[in-house]
Amino acid sequence: ETGVTQSPTHLIKTRGQQVTLRCSSQSGHNTVSWYQQALGQGPQFIFQYYREEENGRGNFPPRFSGLQFPNYSSELNVNALELDDSALYLCASSLKAGNTIYFGEGSWLTVV
Amino acid sequence: AQSVAQPEDQVNVAEGNPLTVKCTYSVSGNPYLFWYVQYPNRGLQFLLKYITGDNLVKGSYGFEAEFNKSQTSFHLKKPSALVSDSALYFCAVSPFSGGYNKLIFGAGTRLAVHP
């Protein structure tokens, strides 16, 4: 158990819709990041939040956005869903940059 | 460009034999290096990391990894493989630039341990 929990575990959306994925970080971890793992590939960094502000972003368009709350829980929002957004979305938390990063079980998103 | 290469899509090994899963990286500065394991339809589980110090790092489930700066490699090893070690293994590097925790992952290596 990593102490990082994600919801929902599976969901199906239609192209053009919007989705919100949720994450509860390990207790005390103030840094949360999100990754997209397409089938058969390694995870790709989407962005990171530290103390409720985005402080790093990968090569993802602005329709991928996030929030981090004072209790360090987090959301990933994706607007205008595309078929290629179908993937496993992983939330990860750590105490600070350079420390071990712990991952949740992920949310499987299918866009049809 | 920063990158991680796992040259083998799959590694096959007999139970009880030693195993090696290869990883090389390309990143400026002194990187942090990680290995994670992923079981079917699951998230990533942390195995071990190298930050600094001894080049041989010991981790969970009897795994270890050897950091070689001159060869920019961080190969994962285990002296005696178990069938339960069969899974997908990811090497990752954190360039730790900009003060954030971005991990760059390799494409993964599927380990198959046969009885």
CSV table of C-alpha atoms in Angstrom, one decimal:
chain,number,residue,atom,x,y,z
A,1,GLU,CA,0.0,0.0,0.0
A,2,THR,CA,1.4,3.4,-1.0
A,3,GLY,CA,-1.2,5.5,0.8
A,4,VAL,CA,-2.1,7.2,-2.5
A,5,THR,CA,-5.8,6.6,-3.5
A,6,GLN,CA,-7.5,7.4,-6.7
A,7,SER,CA,-11.1,7.5,-7.9
A,8,PRO,CA,-12.8,6.4,-10.0
A,9,THR,CA,-10.9,3.2,-10.9
A,10,HIS,CA,-12.6,2.9,-14.3
A,11,LEU,CA,-14.8,5.2,-16.4
A,12,ILE,CA,-16.0,5.6,-19.9
A,13,LYS,CA,-16.6,8.9,-21.5
A,14,THR,CA,-17.7,10.1,-24.9
A,15,ARG,CA,-15.5,12.2,-27.2
A,16,GLY,CA,-15.9,15.9,-26.4
A,17,GLN,CA,-17.0,15.4,-22.8
A,18,GLN,CA,-15.1,16.5,-19.8
A,19,VAL,CA,-13.7,14.3,-17.0
A,20,THR,CA,-12.5,14.8,-13.4
A,21,LEU,CA,-10.2,12.3,-11.7
A,22,ARG,CA,-9.4,12.5,-8.0
A,23,CYS,CA,-6.5,11.7,-5.9
A,24,SER,CA,-5.8,11.6,-2.2
A,25,SER,CA,-2.1,11.9,-1.4
A,26,GLN,CA,-0.1,10.0,1.1
A,27,SER,CA,-0.4,11.7,4.5
A,28,GLY,CA,2.0,14.6,4.8
A,29,HIS,CA,3.0,14.7,1.2
A,30,ASN,CA,2.8,18.2,-0.2
A,31,THR,CA,3.7,17.5,-3.8
A,32,VAL,CA,1.4,15.7,-6.2
A,33,SER,CA,2.0,14.9,-9.9
A,34,TRP,CA,-0.1,13.3,-12.6
A,35,TYR,CA,1.0,10.9,-15.3
A,36,GLN,CA,-0.7,9.4,-18.4
A,37,GLN,CA,0.1,5.9,-19.3
A,38,ALA,CA,-1.1,4.8,-22.7
A,39,LEU,CA,-1.4,1.1,-23.4
A,40,GLY,CA,2.0,-0.5,-23.9
A,41,GLN,CA,3.9,2.6,-23.0
A,42,GLY,CA,5.7,4.1,-20.0
A,43,PRO,CA,4.0,6.9,-18.0
A,44,GLN,CA,4.3,10.4,-19.3
A,45,PHE,CA,4.5,13.4,-16.9
A,46,ILE,CA,1.5,15.7,-17.2
A,47,PHE,CA,2.1,18.2,-14.4
A,48,GLN,CA,3.0,18.7,-10.8
A,49,TYR,CA,1.4,20.7,-8.0
A,50,TYR,CA,3.2,22.0,-4.9
A,51,ARG,CA,1.4,23.9,-2.2
A,52,GLU,CA,-1.7,24.3,-4.4
A,53,GLU,CA,0.2,25.8,-7.4
A,54,GLU,CA,1.3,24.1,-10.6
A,55,ASN,CA,5.1,24.2,-10.7
A,56,GLY,CA,6.0,22.0,-13.6
A,57,ARG,CA,4.3,20.7,-16.8
A,58,GLY,CA,5.0,18.2,-19.4
A,59,ASN,CA,4.0,18.3,-23.1
A,60,PHE,CA,0.3,18.3,-22.6
A,61,PRO,CA,-2.2,20.8,-24.0
A,62,PRO,CA,-4.1,23.3,-21.7
A,63,ARG,CA,-7.2,21.2,-21.8
A,64,PHE,CA,-5.4,19.1,-19.2
A,65,SER,CA,-5.7,21.1,-15.9
A,66,GLY,CA,-5.5,20.4,-12.3
A,67,LEU,CA,-6.1,21.5,-8.7
A,68,GLN,CA,-4.5,20.8,-5.4
A,69,PHE,CA,-6.4,21.4,-2.2
A,70,PRO,CA,-5.2,22.5,1.2
A,71,ASN,CA,-5.4,19.0,2.5
A,72,TYR,CA,-3.1,18.0,-0.5
A,73,SER,CA,-5.8,16.0,-2.3
A,74,SER,CA,-5.8,16.7,-6.0
A,75,GLU,CA,-7.9,16.7,-9.2
A,76,LEU,CA,-7.0,16.2,-12.8
A,77,ASN,CA,-9.5,17.7,-15.3
A,78,VAL,CA,-9.5,17.0,-19.0
A,79,ASN,CA,-11.8,19.0,-21.3
A,80,ALA,CA,-12.9,18.2,-24.8
A,81,LEU,CA,-11.9,14.6,-24.6
A,82,GLU,CA,-10.3,12.9,-27.6
A,83,LEU,CA,-10.0,9.2,-28.4
A,84,ASP,CA,-6.2,9.4,-27.7
A,85,ASP,CA,-6.9,10.4,-24.2
A,86,SER,CA,-7.8,6.8,-23.4
A,87,ALA,CA,-5.2,5.7,-20.9
A,88,LEU,CA,-4.4,4.9,-17.3
A,89,TYR,CA,-4.0,8.1,-15.3
A,90,LEU,CA,-1.7,7.8,-12.4
A,91,CYS,CA,-1.4,10.1,-9.4
A,92,ALA,CA,1.8,10.3,-7.5
A,93,SER,CA,2.8,12.0,-4.3
A,94,SER,CA,6.0,12.8,-2.5
A,95,LEU,CA,7.2,14.9,0.4
A,96,LYS,CA,9.4,17.1,-1.7
A,97,ALA,CA,11.4,17.1,-4.9
A,98,GLY,CA,14.0,14.4,-4.8
A,99,ASN,CA,12.2,12.1,-2.4
A,100,THR,CA,10.6,8.8,-3.4
A,101,ILE,CA,7.5,9.3,-5.5
A,102,TYR,CA,4.6,6.9,-4.6
A,103,PHE,CA,1.9,6.1,-7.1
A,104,GLY,CA,-1.7,5.3,-6.8
A,105,GLU,CA,-3.5,2.4,-8.5
A,106,GLY,CA,-4.6,4.7,-11.3
A,107,SER,CA,-7.9,5.6,-13.1
A,108,TRP,CA,-8.6,3.8,-16.4
A,109,LEU,CA,-10.2,6.2,-18.8
A,110,THR,CA,-11.8,5.0,-22.0
A,111,VAL,CA,-13.0,7.6,-24.5
A,112,VAL,CA,-15.4,6.3,-27.1
B,1,ALA,CA,17.2,15.7,-24.6
B,2,GLN,CA,16.5,13.8,-21.5
B,3,SER,CA,15.6,10.2,-22.0
B,4,VAL,CA,15.6,6.7,-20.6
B,5,ALA,CA,16.2,3.6,-22.7
B,6,GLN,CA,15.2,0.0,-21.8
B,7,PRO,CA,16.7,-1.9,-24.7
B,8,GLU,CA,14.8,-5.1,-24.1
B,9,ASP,CA,11.1,-5.4,-24.5
B,10,GLN,CA,11.0,-8.7,-22.7
B,11,VAL,CA,13.4,-10.7,-20.6
B,12,ASN,CA,12.9,-14.4,-20.1
B,13,VAL,CA,14.6,-16.2,-17.2
B,14,ALA,CA,14.2,-19.6,-15.4
B,15,GLU,CA,13.1,-19.6,-11.8
B,16,GLY,CA,16.2,-19.7,-9.5
B,17,ASN,CA,18.5,-18.1,-12.1
B,18,PRO,CA,19.8,-14.6,-11.8
B,19,LEU,CA,18.1,-11.8,-13.7
B,20,THR,CA,19.2,-8.5,-15.2
B,21,VAL,CA,16.9,-5.8,-16.6
B,22,LYS,CA,18.9,-3.1,-18.4
B,23,CYS,CA,18.5,0.6,-18.3
B,24,THR,CA,20.5,3.5,-19.7
B,25,TYR,CA,19.8,7.2,-19.4
B,26,SER,CA,20.6,10.5,-20.9
B,27,VAL,CA,20.3,13.5,-18.6
B,28,SER,CA,22.4,16.5,-17.7
B,29,GLY,CA,23.8,16.8,-14.2
B,30,ASN,CA,23.5,14.2,-11.5
B,31,PRO,CA,20.2,12.4,-11.9
B,32,TYR,CA,18.1,10.6,-9.4
B,33,LEU,CA,17.3,7.1,-10.7
B,34,PHE,CA,14.4,4.8,-9.9
B,35,TRP,CA,13.0,1.4,-10.6
B,36,TYR,CA,9.3,0.7,-10.4
B,37,VAL,CA,7.3,-2.5,-11.0
B,38,GLN,CA,3.8,-2.8,-12.4
B,39,TYR,CA,1.6,-5.8,-12.1
B,40,PRO,CA,-1.3,-6.3,-14.5
B,41,ASN,CA,-4.0,-3.7,-14.2
B,42,ARG,CA,-2.2,-2.1,-11.3
B,43,GLY,CA,-0.3,1.1,-10.5
B,44,LEU,CA,3.4,1.4,-10.1
B,45,GLN,CA,5.2,0.0,-7.0
B,46,PHE,CA,8.5,1.6,-6.0
B,47,LEU,CA,11.4,-0.9,-5.9
B,48,LEU,CA,14.5,1.2,-5.3
B,49,LYS,CA,16.3,4.5,-6.0
B,50,TYR,CA,19.8,5.9,-6.4
B,51,ILE,CA,20.4,9.4,-5.2
B,52,THR,CA,24.1,9.4,-4.2
B,53,GLY,CA,26.6,7.3,-2.4
B,54,ASP,CA,27.2,3.5,-2.9
B,55,ASN,CA,26.8,2.5,-6.6
B,56,LEU,CA,25.0,-0.7,-5.5
B,57,VAL,CA,21.5,0.0,-4.2
B,58,LYS,CA,19.4,-2.6,-2.5
B,59,GLY,CA,15.6,-2.4,-2.7
B,60,SER,CA,12.4,-4.3,-2.1
B,61,TYR,CA,11.8,-8.0,-2.8
B,62,GLY,CA,15.5,-8.8,-3.0
B,63,PHE,CA,16.1,-6.6,-6.0
B,64,GLU,CA,19.2,-4.4,-6.4
B,65,ALA,CA,20.6,-2.1,-9.0
B,66,GLU,CA,24.0,-0.9,-10.0
B,67,PHE,CA,24.7,2.7,-10.9
B,68,ASN,CA,27.4,3.2,-13.5
B,69,LYS,CA,28.1,6.8,-14.2
B,70,SER,CA,30.6,6.3,-17.0
B,71,GLN,CA,28.2,4.0,-18.9
B,72,THR,CA,25.1,6.0,-17.8
B,73,SER,CA,23.4,2.8,-16.8
B,74,PHE,CA,21.3,1.6,-13.9
B,75,HIS,CA,20.6,-2.1,-14.4
B,76,LEU,CA,18.2,-3.9,-12.2
B,77,LYS,CA,19.4,-7.3,-10.8
B,78,LYS,CA,18.2,-10.1,-8.6
B,79,PRO,CA,20.4,-13.1,-7.7
B,80,SER,CA,17.5,-15.7,-7.9
B,81,ALA,CA,14.3,-15.0,-9.8
B,82,LEU,CA,10.9,-16.1,-8.6
B,83,VAL,CA,7.8,-16.8,-10.8
B,84,SER,CA,6.1,-14.1,-8.8
B,85,ASP,CA,8.6,-11.5,-10.1
B,86,SER,CA,7.0,-11.7,-13.5
B,87,ALA,CA,5.7,-8.2,-14.2
B,88,LEU,CA,6.5,-5.0,-16.1
B,89,TYR,CA,9.5,-3.1,-14.9
B,90,PHE,CA,10.1,0.6,-15.5
B,91,CYS,CA,13.3,2.5,-15.1
B,92,ALA,CA,12.9,6.2,-14.5
B,93,VAL,CA,15.1,9.2,-14.1
B,94,SER,CA,14.4,12.5,-12.3
B,95,PRO,CA,16.6,15.3,-13.6
B,96,PHE,CA,15.6,17.4,-10.6
B,97,SER,CA,15.8,20.6,-12.5
B,98,GLY,CA,13.5,23.4,-11.7
B,99,GLY,CA,12.8,22.0,-8.3
B,100,TYR,CA,10.1,19.7,-9.3
B,101,ASN,CA,9.7,15.9,-9.3
B,102,LYS,CA,9.2,15.0,-12.9
B,103,LEU,CA,10.0,11.4,-13.7
B,104,ILE,CA,11.1,10.4,-17.2
B,105,PHE,CA,10.2,6.7,-17.8
B,106,GLY,CA,11.5,4.2,-20.1
B,107,ALA,CA,9.1,2.1,-22.2
B,108,GLY,CA,9.3,-0.8,-19.8
B,109,THR,CA,10.6,-4.3,-19.9
B,110,ARG,CA,8.4,-7.3,-19.4
B,111,LEU,CA,10.0,-9.9,-17.2
B,112,ALA,CA,8.8,-13.5,-17.6
B,113,VAL,CA,10.1,-16.0,-15.1
B,114,HIS,CA,9.4,-19.6,-16.0
B,115,PRO,CA,9.1,-22.5,-13.5
